């Protein structure tokens, strides 16, 4: 490598580091997460093995034999050294020794059996209450005990005298593990979600409608401000630019206020006898109208600026020429201005498709996917699944898998756009001749 | 169609660019608007085609007052300085554009485009984009577009400025040929005096928003109304001698040399400042009225040679002579002025 190349690389390195940190690492993490079953239940650090009511239910669901599940759930009584030591401390050496010499290693499936055995001993405690208590000292159970490793759990279970076939052992350790594991089930799971196709459809609808609205409005604004006197045009542009610099939350709050059942629309229409209602969440169609308007108006300002400057870069003389050639205003727009806006329009479409696919903040703030999922789009679904879930179990893994689909669609779309635009060509030749 | 501009005034904001201009252009005439950069030629042209509104005054096409008529309805063809072709249309579509916006039938459009393309010799370029054309070809396309709907008036704003010398020469006669062939009234804006003189019936010489002289090229060259006009026309340019009136003659400044005043002009009072203008072709070795000086500059122009002669008082006279005269730089010479062709100007610069 030549020294100049090294130098160039050196200058580039901050940018490379930023690309790595802000783009590649999140994508890699998304890929990684999407192949796990991480959720609130599993946590994102390692898990443990614990047999409890819930994990037994899971085990039964996973197809373990009923008798096996039952044995695991039962407590048993084992005469072992630990129990004998405890008994010695509580009820004296004599009793302990007697138990040790006569019953060591014996196993009882219920307390009553153990009590009955105790009663046969000479040095047993006198009261029935004490015998019950003494029996409790020998209670052994794997229930509600956390084991850090699978081996610990297996040992404990066998110590309790529960025999397991290797298959049962594997099933047990796999199903009751509380931490996350690697899996590729997320994609199959995603396909099984009943509303997933509706969400995909919503996403397409959202992108197409918002794009049409923002490009249409942007074009309209750019052209009208072009024909306006310059001072009026710049204040007009400033007004339309406000939504973009306004904090999103405030912008959406204003829309909500407009649509609330005690808000502007309802109050206004009350004068005409229309009953008040929440216009935004009233019906799915209404929600869509608001979503498209909110996003479209924000998007329009970008189009307005881009198209506006593109129109300004059309040489004056070309517009003059079209006038003396006899073109009316409309014909001038139709035949001279619009054709020369082809590239900016395509650029906005490409750019906005990509950003709309992944942006959901205005939907989240306004309808939150409602009413009844009518405006739920893919990115919002990923967000809801992974980070904001009414059921409370946040499924990070599944959410990441959903996000990964967006990344893939985005990359494919970018490749197509690069093909269409043929950026090298675009850079090489000016599209507007001077 | 006759164009008459009456008392035309144009201002941009506070600056008045053209004040109270009147100009009459005859039917079928080709008139040049000639003048230095920024004198208001394009502004006048844009007022005629309606791109600029006039602040005051009246504009007549024939007998019709078009002052308030929009540019779309004036039926004027314009060739812009940078041609202003539409880059997203091919040559055919560019030329057809004025007909397209008038919704003429396809067959009609096609017939007219072929006809006009033949006239300006671009028949084989119709499918190209403007970007794929040379400057001269673009210029012809612009001309064709301006002519296609048979406008009453053709306006050309420095149409040859972007062309190389040879092409410019070619296009000069080409445009004139087409103008004569169509019999259209044309206004040519230019700051090139050769272009104005060779192409046009009359020249309107402008300076600072005023028309300073309006006459045929020959008239303007031979009897300019002021030293500005005399200085503007002619290549190589006229040389000026400054001096005063002394004993009924012309005393060169800072010098004892006195030259006789050409016959038939009214000499201002004794001691008044005066200017002599001498064109290079009238300062020759053979002429009788000698002025001594030293050759200070020699330029070979191929067929001819151009000399600058610095007189004793520092003034410079120019001479153009056929080749092989063989004078050297620094040589002392004593060449003569053709007395009757000297142009004399008064203190205000006006011709005496
Ligand atoms: N739109 C405008 N706004 C303000 N001033 C202008 C405008 N157009 C022209 N002018 C001024 O009017 C004057 C005349 O301009 P014009 O374009 O008519 O000059 P011109 O004679 O065509 O010069 P050139 O040979 O350089 O094209 C110039 O001083 C110019 O600065
Ligand atoms: Mg000009």
Short mmCIF file of C-alpha atoms in Angstrom, two decimals, chain A:
data_model
loop_
_atom_site.label_atom_id
_atom_site.label_comp_id
_atom_site.label_asym_id
_atom_site.label_seq_id
_atom_site.Cartn_x
_atom_site.Cartn_y
_atom_site.Cartn_z
CA UNK A 1 0.00 0.00 0.00
CA UNK A 2 1.33 3.42 -0.88
CA UNK A 3 1.90 5.98 1.82
CA UNK A 4 -0.75 8.23 0.38
CA UNK A 5 -3.26 5.42 0.80
CA UNK A 6 -2.27 4.98 4.41
CA UNK A 7 -2.68 8.69 4.96
CA UNK A 8 -6.12 8.60 3.40
CA UNK A 9 -7.06 5.67 5.58
CA UNK A 10 -5.81 7.60 8.57
CA UNK A 11 -8.04 10.54 7.75
CA UNK A 12 -10.95 8.20 7.17
CA UNK A 13 -10.54 6.29 10.39
CA UNK A 14 -12.76 8.54 12.54
CA UNK A 15 -15.53 8.13 10.00
CA UNK A 16 -14.93 4.39 9.84
CA UNK A 17 -15.08 4.20 13.62
CA UNK A 18 -18.37 6.07 13.63
CA UNK A 19 -19.84 3.86 10.91
CA UNK A 20 -18.72 0.84 12.88
CA UNK A 21 -20.19 2.07 16.14
CA UNK A 22 -23.41 3.57 14.90
CA UNK A 23 -24.28 1.27 12.06
CA UNK A 24 -22.50 -2.02 11.99
CA UNK A 25 -22.60 -2.82 15.69
CA UNK A 26 -26.35 -2.22 16.09
CA UNK A 27 -26.98 -4.35 13.01
CA UNK A 28 -24.74 -7.10 14.31
CA UNK A 29 -26.42 -6.97 17.70
CA UNK A 30 -29.82 -7.15 16.03
CA UNK A 31 -28.72 -10.20 14.10
CA UNK A 32 -27.36 -11.73 17.29
CA UNK A 33 -30.44 -11.05 19.39
CA UNK A 34 -32.75 -12.33 16.69
CA UNK A 35 -31.23 -15.77 17.07
CA UNK A 36 -31.97 -15.96 20.81
CA UNK A 37 -35.11 -16.41 22.83
CA UNK A 38 -34.28 -13.50 25.13
CA UNK A 39 -37.21 -12.01 26.95
CA UNK A 40 -38.02 -10.46 30.29
CA UNK A 41 -38.39 -13.99 31.67
CA UNK A 42 -34.97 -15.15 30.57
CA UNK A 43 -33.16 -11.91 31.25
CA UNK A 44 -30.25 -10.95 29.09
CA UNK A 45 -27.54 -12.35 31.30
CA UNK A 46 -27.23 -16.08 32.08
CA UNK A 47 -30.04 -17.99 33.80
CA UNK A 48 -30.42 -20.78 36.36
CA UNK A 49 -32.19 -24.13 36.84
CA UNK A 50 -35.12 -24.21 39.21
CA UNK A 51 -37.99 -26.61 39.55
CA UNK A 52 -41.13 -24.82 40.58
CA UNK A 53 -44.82 -24.86 39.79
CA UNK A 54 -44.32 -22.84 36.59
CA UNK A 55 -41.39 -24.84 35.30
CA UNK A 56 -43.22 -28.09 36.00
CA UNK A 57 -46.10 -26.84 33.91
CA UNK A 58 -43.62 -26.00 31.14
CA UNK A 59 -42.14 -29.45 31.45
CA UNK A 60 -45.56 -31.05 31.09
CA UNK A 61 -46.20 -28.84 28.05
CA UNK A 62 -42.90 -29.92 26.57
CA UNK A 63 -44.16 -33.51 26.64
CA UNK A 64 -42.64 -35.06 29.74
CA UNK A 65 -44.35 -38.12 31.17
CA UNK A 66 -46.96 -37.29 33.76
CA UNK A 67 -45.48 -39.63 36.40
CA UNK A 68 -42.08 -38.02 35.95
CA UNK A 69 -43.47 -34.54 36.43
CA UNK A 70 -45.42 -35.72 39.46
CA UNK A 71 -42.39 -37.28 41.16
CA UNK A 72 -40.38 -34.14 40.59
CA UNK A 73 -43.10 -32.07 42.20
CA UNK A 74 -43.42 -34.26 45.27
CA UNK A 75 -41.32 -33.86 48.36
CA UNK A 76 -39.70 -36.92 49.95
CA UNK A 77 -38.15 -37.74 53.29
CA UNK A 78 -34.61 -39.17 53.42
CA UNK A 79 -32.73 -40.21 56.52
CA UNK A 80 -29.28 -38.81 55.85
CA UNK A 81 -26.36 -37.40 57.82
CA UNK A 82 -27.51 -33.82 57.47
CA UNK A 83 -30.90 -34.72 58.95
CA UNK A 84 -29.35 -36.71 61.77
CA UNK A 85 -27.06 -33.84 62.76
CA UNK A 86 -30.05 -31.49 62.82
CA UNK A 87 -32.06 -33.97 64.88
CA UNK A 88 -29.21 -34.33 67.39
CA UNK A 89 -29.18 -30.57 67.93
CA UNK A 90 -32.94 -30.40 68.43
CA UNK A 91 -33.89 -33.64 70.18
CA UNK A 92 -30.71 -34.98 71.71
CA UNK A 93 -27.93 -37.39 70.81
CA UNK A 94 -29.84 -40.46 71.92
CA UNK A 95 -32.65 -40.01 69.44
CA UNK A 96 -30.21 -39.08 66.74
CA UNK A 97 -28.06 -42.12 67.33
CA UNK A 98 -31.07 -44.38 67.29
CA UNK A 99 -32.29 -42.93 64.04
CA UNK A 100 -28.79 -43.16 62.62
CA UNK A 101 -28.28 -46.78 63.58
CA UNK A 102 -31.72 -48.06 62.59
CA UNK A 103 -32.88 -45.98 59.65
CA UNK A 104 -29.89 -44.41 57.88
CA UNK A 105 -30.42 -44.32 54.19
CA UNK A 106 -34.14 -45.05 54.38
CA UNK A 107 -36.53 -43.14 52.20
CA UNK A 108 -40.18 -42.22 52.77
CA UNK A 109 -42.53 -40.78 50.23
CA UNK A 110 -44.68 -38.98 52.81
CA UNK A 111 -44.21 -37.47 56.27
CA UNK A 112 -46.75 -39.77 57.78
CA UNK A 113 -44.64 -42.80 56.88
CA UNK A 114 -41.59 -41.27 58.52
CA UNK A 115 -43.59 -40.32 61.62
CA UNK A 116 -44.86 -43.88 61.86
CA UNK A 117 -41.28 -45.16 61.72
CA UNK A 118 -40.21 -42.66 64.40
CA UNK A 119 -42.93 -43.83 66.72
CA UNK A 120 -41.32 -47.25 66.80
CA UNK A 121 -38.15 -45.78 68.29
CA UNK A 122 -37.55 -45.77 72.02
CA UNK A 123 -35.92 -42.39 72.39
CA UNK A 124 -38.43 -40.63 70.25
CA UNK A 125 -39.68 -37.21 71.35
CA UNK A 126 -42.75 -37.46 73.52
CA UNK A 127 -45.21 -35.14 71.90
CA UNK A 128 -46.79 -35.69 68.50
CA UNK A 129 -45.94 -32.12 67.63
CA UNK A 130 -42.24 -32.75 68.19
CA UNK A 131 -42.32 -35.89 66.11
CA UNK A 132 -43.85 -33.94 63.24
CA UNK A 133 -41.14 -31.32 63.63
CA UNK A 134 -38.42 -33.92 63.78
CA UNK A 135 -39.75 -35.50 60.60
CA UNK A 136 -39.62 -32.11 58.88
CA UNK A 137 -35.87 -32.05 59.48
CA UNK A 138 -35.57 -34.93 57.01
CA UNK A 139 -37.72 -33.34 54.32
CA UNK A 140 -35.81 -33.24 51.05
CA UNK A 141 -37.11 -31.52 47.93
CA UNK A 142 -35.73 -30.06 44.68
CA UNK A 143 -38.63 -27.63 44.49
CA UNK A 144 -37.86 -23.88 44.49
CA UNK A 145 -34.11 -24.31 44.70
CA UNK A 146 -31.90 -22.45 42.23
CA UNK A 147 -29.07 -24.38 40.69
CA UNK A 148 -26.44 -22.52 38.75
CA UNK A 149 -25.54 -25.52 36.60
CA UNK A 150 -27.41 -28.37 35.00
CA UNK A 151 -25.10 -30.80 36.80
CA UNK A 152 -26.09 -29.45 40.20
CA UNK A 153 -29.74 -29.92 39.41
CA UNK A 154 -29.27 -33.45 38.13
CA UNK A 155 -27.26 -34.41 41.23
CA UNK A 156 -29.90 -32.97 43.50
CA UNK A 157 -32.67 -34.79 41.73
CA UNK A 158 -30.85 -38.13 41.82
CA UNK A 159 -29.96 -37.54 45.48
CA UNK A 160 -33.65 -37.29 46.12
CA UNK A 161 -33.97 -40.72 44.68
CA UNK A 162 -35.66 -39.80 41.46
CA UNK A 163 -34.44 -41.95 38.63
CA UNK A 164 -34.20 -40.31 35.18
CA UNK A 165 -33.56 -41.74 31.75
CA UNK A 166 -31.01 -39.68 29.75
CA UNK A 167 -33.87 -38.39 27.60
CA UNK A 168 -35.80 -37.22 30.59
CA UNK A 169 -32.67 -35.63 32.01
CA UNK A 170 -32.06 -33.66 28.83
CA UNK A 171 -35.67 -32.58 28.56
CA UNK A 172 -35.65 -31.45 32.16
CA UNK A 173 -32.49 -29.35 31.95
CA UNK A 174 -33.57 -27.81 28.66
CA UNK A 175 -37.08 -26.81 29.64
CA UNK A 176 -36.57 -25.51 33.10
CA UNK A 177 -33.57 -23.37 32.29
CA UNK A 178 -34.63 -19.80 33.14
CA UNK A 179 -31.91 -18.04 31.02
CA UNK A 180 -31.81 -17.40 27.27
CA UNK A 181 -30.61 -19.82 24.66
CA UNK A 182 -29.65 -19.68 21.02
CA UNK A 183 -32.50 -20.55 18.71
CA UNK A 184 -33.76 -19.96 15.22
CA UNK A 185 -37.38 -20.38 16.20
CA UNK A 186 -38.10 -16.63 16.12
CA UNK A 187 -38.71 -16.58 12.38
CA UNK A 188 -41.13 -19.47 12.48
CA UNK A 189 -42.76 -17.84 15.49
CA UNK A 190 -43.10 -14.58 13.60
CA UNK A 191 -44.87 -16.28 10.70
CA UNK A 192 -47.35 -17.79 13.14
CA UNK A 193 -48.37 -14.46 14.63
CA UNK A 194 -51.97 -14.11 13.38
CA UNK A 195 -51.80 -10.36 12.59
CA UNK A 196 -48.36 -10.35 11.02
CA UNK A 197 -49.60 -10.09 7.44
CA UNK A 198 -51.94 -7.27 8.33
CA UNK A 199 -48.98 -5.42 9.86
CA UNK A 200 -46.94 -6.01 6.71
CA UNK A 201 -49.84 -4.64 4.65
CA UNK A 202 -50.14 -1.67 6.98
CA UNK A 203 -46.45 -0.96 6.50
CA UNK A 204 -46.76 -0.87 2.73
CA UNK A 205 -49.84 1.32 3.02
CA UNK A 206 -48.07 3.63 5.43
CA UNK A 207 -45.00 4.05 3.23
CA UNK A 208 -46.96 4.53 0.01
CA UNK A 209 -49.56 6.93 1.38
CA UNK A 210 -47.10 8.99 3.42
CA UNK A 211 -44.70 9.18 0.51
CA UNK A 212 -47.44 10.26 -1.87
CA UNK A 213 -48.66 12.86 0.61
CA UNK A 214 -45.26 14.30 1.42
CA UNK A 215 -43.98 14.34 -2.17
CA UNK A 216 -47.26 15.80 -3.39
CA UNK A 217 -47.34 18.48 -0.73
CA UNK A 218 -43.62 19.16 -1.13
CA UNK A 219 -44.03 19.64 -4.87
CA UNK A 220 -47.07 21.83 -4.44
CA UNK A 221 -45.30 24.00 -1.87
CA UNK A 222 -42.08 24.23 -3.86
CA UNK A 223 -43.91 25.31 -7.00
CA UNK A 224 -46.26 27.76 -5.30
CA UNK A 225 -43.47 29.37 -3.30
CA UNK A 226 -41.44 29.63 -6.50
CA UNK A 227 -44.11 31.82 -8.07
CA UNK A 228 -44.69 33.80 -4.88
CA UNK A 229 -42.83 37.06 -4.22
CA UNK A 230 -39.64 36.14 -2.40
CA UNK A 231 -40.45 37.64 1.00
CA UNK A 232 -43.84 35.95 1.17
CA UNK A 233 -42.26 32.73 -0.10
CA UNK A 234 -39.63 32.60 2.62
CA UNK A 235 -42.09 33.18 5.47
CA UNK A 236 -44.36 30.54 3.93
CA UNK A 237 -41.45 28.12 3.79
CA UNK A 238 -40.51 28.89 7.40
CA UNK A 239 -44.03 28.03 8.56
CA UNK A 240 -43.95 24.71 6.77
CA UNK A 241 -40.57 23.96 8.19
CA UNK A 242 -41.79 24.38 11.78
CA UNK A 243 -43.00 20.77 12.25
CA UNK A 244 -39.53 19.54 11.46
CA UNK A 245 -37.84 21.63 14.13
CA UNK A 246 -40.67 21.29 16.65
CA UNK A 247 -40.15 18.50 19.19
CA UNK A 248 -42.08 15.48 17.89
CA UNK A 249 -44.01 15.12 21.11
CA UNK A 250 -45.33 18.66 20.99
CA UNK A 251 -46.20 18.40 17.33
CA UNK A 252 -48.19 15.23 17.90
CA UNK A 253 -49.77 16.63 21.07
CA UNK A 254 -51.14 19.47 18.98
CA UNK A 255 -52.70 16.98 16.60
CA UNK A 256 -54.12 15.05 19.51
CA UNK A 257 -55.58 18.19 20.93
CA UNK A 258 -57.11 18.87 17.55
CA UNK A 259 -58.72 15.43 17.51
CA UNK A 260 -59.69 14.79 21.13
CA UNK A 261 -63.35 14.42 22.02
CA UNK A 262 -63.05 17.71 23.88
CA UNK A 263 -60.60 19.14 21.36
CA UNK A 264 -60.84 21.61 18.55
CA UNK A 265 -62.59 19.48 15.93
CA UNK A 266 -65.20 18.17 18.32
CA UNK A 267 -65.87 21.60 19.80
CA UNK A 268 -66.17 23.13 16.38
CA UNK A 269 -68.44 20.42 15.03
CA UNK A 270 -70.55 20.50 18.19
CA UNK A 271 -71.95 23.76 16.85
CA UNK A 272 -73.38 21.80 13.95
CA UNK A 273 -74.82 19.11 16.15
CA UNK A 274 -72.14 16.50 15.56
CA UNK A 275 -71.62 14.48 18.72
CA UNK A 276 -68.08 14.81 20.11
CA UNK A 277 -65.72 11.92 19.63
CA UNK A 278 -62.03 11.20 19.40
CA UNK A 279 -61.61 11.85 15.71
CA UNK A 280 -58.21 10.27 15.55
CA UNK A 281 -59.04 6.93 17.14
CA UNK A 282 -62.69 6.78 16.18
CA UNK A 283 -62.24 4.47 13.20
CA UNK A 284 -59.34 2.85 11.43
CA UNK A 285 -59.82 5.11 8.41
CA UNK A 286 -59.69 8.21 10.60
CA UNK A 287 -56.53 6.97 12.27
CA UNK A 288 -54.94 6.47 8.86
CA UNK A 289 -55.93 9.94 7.71
CA UNK A 290 -54.23 11.42 10.75
CA UNK A 291 -51.13 9.23 10.44
CA UNK A 292 -50.68 10.18 6.80
CA UNK A 293 -51.28 13.87 7.50
CA UNK A 294 -48.91 14.00 10.48
CA UNK A 295 -46.11 12.20 8.68
CA UNK A 296 -46.84 13.80 5.34
CA UNK A 297 -46.63 17.33 6.70
CA UNK A 298 -43.32 16.63 8.37
CA UNK A 299 -42.02 15.01 5.18
CA UNK A 300 -43.33 17.80 2.97
CA UNK A 301 -40.91 20.34 4.38
CA UNK A 302 -37.90 18.33 3.24
CA UNK A 303 -39.40 17.94 -0.24
CA UNK A 304 -40.25 21.61 -0.33
CA UNK A 305 -36.65 22.60 0.37
CA UNK A 306 -35.15 20.08 -2.03
CA UNK A 307 -37.59 20.67 -4.87
CA UNK A 308 -37.48 24.41 -4.24
CA UNK A 309 -33.73 24.60 -4.67
CA UNK A 310 -33.92 22.32 -7.71
CA UNK A 311 -36.46 24.65 -9.30
CA UNK A 312 -34.27 27.63 -8.50
CA UNK A 313 -31.36 25.96 -10.24
CA UNK A 314 -33.32 25.84 -13.49
CA UNK A 315 -31.83 28.68 -15.52
CA UNK A 316 -34.10 31.71 -15.65
CA UNK A 317 -33.70 31.96 -19.39
CA UNK A 318 -35.22 28.52 -19.81
CA UNK A 319 -38.38 29.66 -18.06
CA UNK A 320 -38.35 32.86 -20.09
CA UNK A 321 -37.94 30.82 -23.24
CA UNK A 322 -40.97 28.71 -22.40
CA UNK A 323 -43.00 31.86 -21.80
CA UNK A 324 -42.21 33.43 -25.13
CA UNK A 325 -42.76 30.03 -26.73
CA UNK A 326 -46.33 30.47 -25.57
CA UNK A 327 -46.47 28.10 -22.59
CA UNK A 328 -49.00 28.98 -19.92
CA UNK A 329 -48.08 28.71 -16.24
CA UNK A 330 -49.52 25.23 -16.07
CA UNK A 331 -47.73 24.13 -19.23
CA UNK A 332 -44.53 25.63 -17.87
CA UNK A 333 -44.86 23.53 -14.72
CA UNK A 334 -45.92 20.45 -16.64
CA UNK A 335 -43.34 20.50 -19.42
CA UNK A 336 -40.36 22.44 -18.05
CA UNK A 337 -40.28 22.33 -14.26
CA UNK A 338 -41.59 18.85 -13.42
CA UNK A 339 -39.38 16.96 -15.88
CA UNK A 340 -36.34 18.66 -14.41
CA UNK A 341 -37.43 17.64 -10.91
CA UNK A 342 -37.30 13.98 -11.85
CA UNK A 343 -34.07 13.27 -10.01
CA UNK A 344 -34.92 15.13 -6.80
CA UNK A 345 -38.31 13.39 -6.73
CA UNK A 346 -36.75 9.99 -7.17
CA UNK A 347 -34.19 10.80 -4.56
CA UNK A 348 -36.82 11.84 -2.03
CA UNK A 349 -38.83 8.70 -2.76
CA UNK A 350 -35.83 6.47 -2.26
CA UNK A 351 -34.64 8.25 0.81
CA UNK A 352 -38.07 8.46 2.40
CA UNK A 353 -38.96 4.82 1.76
CA UNK A 354 -35.96 3.78 3.76
CA UNK A 355 -36.58 6.18 6.60
CA UNK A 356 -40.34 5.58 6.70
CA UNK A 357 -39.85 1.82 6.90
CA UNK A 358 -37.98 2.21 10.14
CA UNK A 359 -39.59 5.27 11.68
CA UNK A 360 -42.60 4.85 13.88
CA UNK A 361 -42.28 7.66 16.40
CA UNK A 362 -45.21 9.70 15.09
CA UNK A 363 -47.46 6.63 15.00
CA UNK A 364 -46.34 5.62 18.46
CA UNK A 365 -47.07 9.08 19.81
CA UNK A 366 -50.39 9.55 18.05
CA UNK A 367 -52.32 6.28 17.68
CA UNK A 368 -49.84 3.79 19.12
CA UNK A 369 -50.97 1.39 16.42
CA UNK A 370 -54.62 1.73 17.29
CA UNK A 371 -57.50 1.52 17.08
CA UNK A 372 -57.23 -2.22 17.48
CA UNK A 373 -54.00 -2.57 15.57
CA UNK A 374 -55.38 -0.76 12.50
CA UNK A 375 -52.28 1.43 12.23
CA UNK A 376 -49.70 -0.99 13.60
CA UNK A 377 -46.71 -1.00 11.26
CA UNK A 378 -43.78 -3.38 11.23
CA UNK A 379 -41.29 -1.24 13.09
CA UNK A 380 -43.90 -0.43 15.72
CA UNK A 381 -44.69 -4.13 16.06
CA UNK A 382 -41.00 -4.82 16.62
CA UNK A 383 -40.92 -2.08 19.21
CA UNK A 384 -44.03 -3.34 20.94
CA UNK A 385 -42.79 -6.92 20.95
CA UNK A 386 -39.35 -6.14 22.19
CA UNK A 387 -39.69 -3.09 24.37
CA UNK A 388 -43.25 -2.10 25.17
CA UNK A 389 -45.62 -4.95 25.76
CA UNK A 390 -48.89 -4.94 27.69
CA UNK A 391 -48.46 -8.57 28.68
CA UNK A 392 -45.27 -7.53 30.42
CA UNK A 393 -43.07 -10.20 28.88
CA UNK A 394 -40.79 -8.26 26.56
CA UNK A 395 -39.58 -10.58 23.83
CA UNK A 396 -36.25 -9.11 22.88
CA UNK A 397 -35.29 -11.98 20.64
CA UNK A 398 -38.51 -12.01 18.64
CA UNK A 399 -38.49 -8.22 18.41
CA UNK A 400 -34.93 -8.26 17.11
CA UNK A 401 -35.93 -10.84 14.52
CA UNK A 402 -38.70 -8.51 13.37
CA UNK A 403 -36.23 -5.61 13.19
CA UNK A 404 -33.87 -7.81 11.23
CA UNK A 405 -36.52 -8.23 8.54
CA UNK A 406 -36.59 -4.44 8.19
CA UNK A 407 -32.81 -4.31 7.93
CA UNK A 408 -32.93 -6.89 5.16
CA UNK A 409 -35.71 -5.11 3.28
CA UNK A 410 -33.83 -1.83 3.69
CA UNK A 411 -30.59 -3.23 2.32
CA UNK A 412 -32.39 -4.82 -0.64
CA UNK A 413 -34.19 -1.56 -1.38
CA UNK A 414 -30.91 0.37 -1.18
CA UNK A 415 -29.32 -1.98 -3.67
CA UNK A 416 -32.24 -1.50 -6.05
CA UNK A 417 -32.02 2.29 -5.65
CA UNK A 418 -28.30 2.31 -6.23
CA UNK A 419 -29.02 0.42 -9.42
CA UNK A 420 -31.71 2.83 -10.54
CA UNK A 421 -29.79 5.96 -9.68
CA UNK A 422 -26.50 4.67 -10.93
CA UNK A 423 -24.84 7.15 -8.62
CA UNK A 424 -21.64 7.30 -10.65
CA UNK A 425 -23.57 8.59 -13.60
CA UNK A 426 -25.39 11.04 -11.44
CA UNK A 427 -22.17 12.50 -10.16
CA UNK A 428 -20.45 12.52 -13.53
CA UNK A 429 -22.88 14.57 -15.54
CA UNK A 430 -24.91 17.61 -14.54
CA UNK A 431 -28.57 16.97 -15.11
CA UNK A 432 -29.41 20.59 -15.69
CA UNK A 433 -27.56 22.20 -18.49
CA UNK A 434 -26.39 25.71 -17.97
#
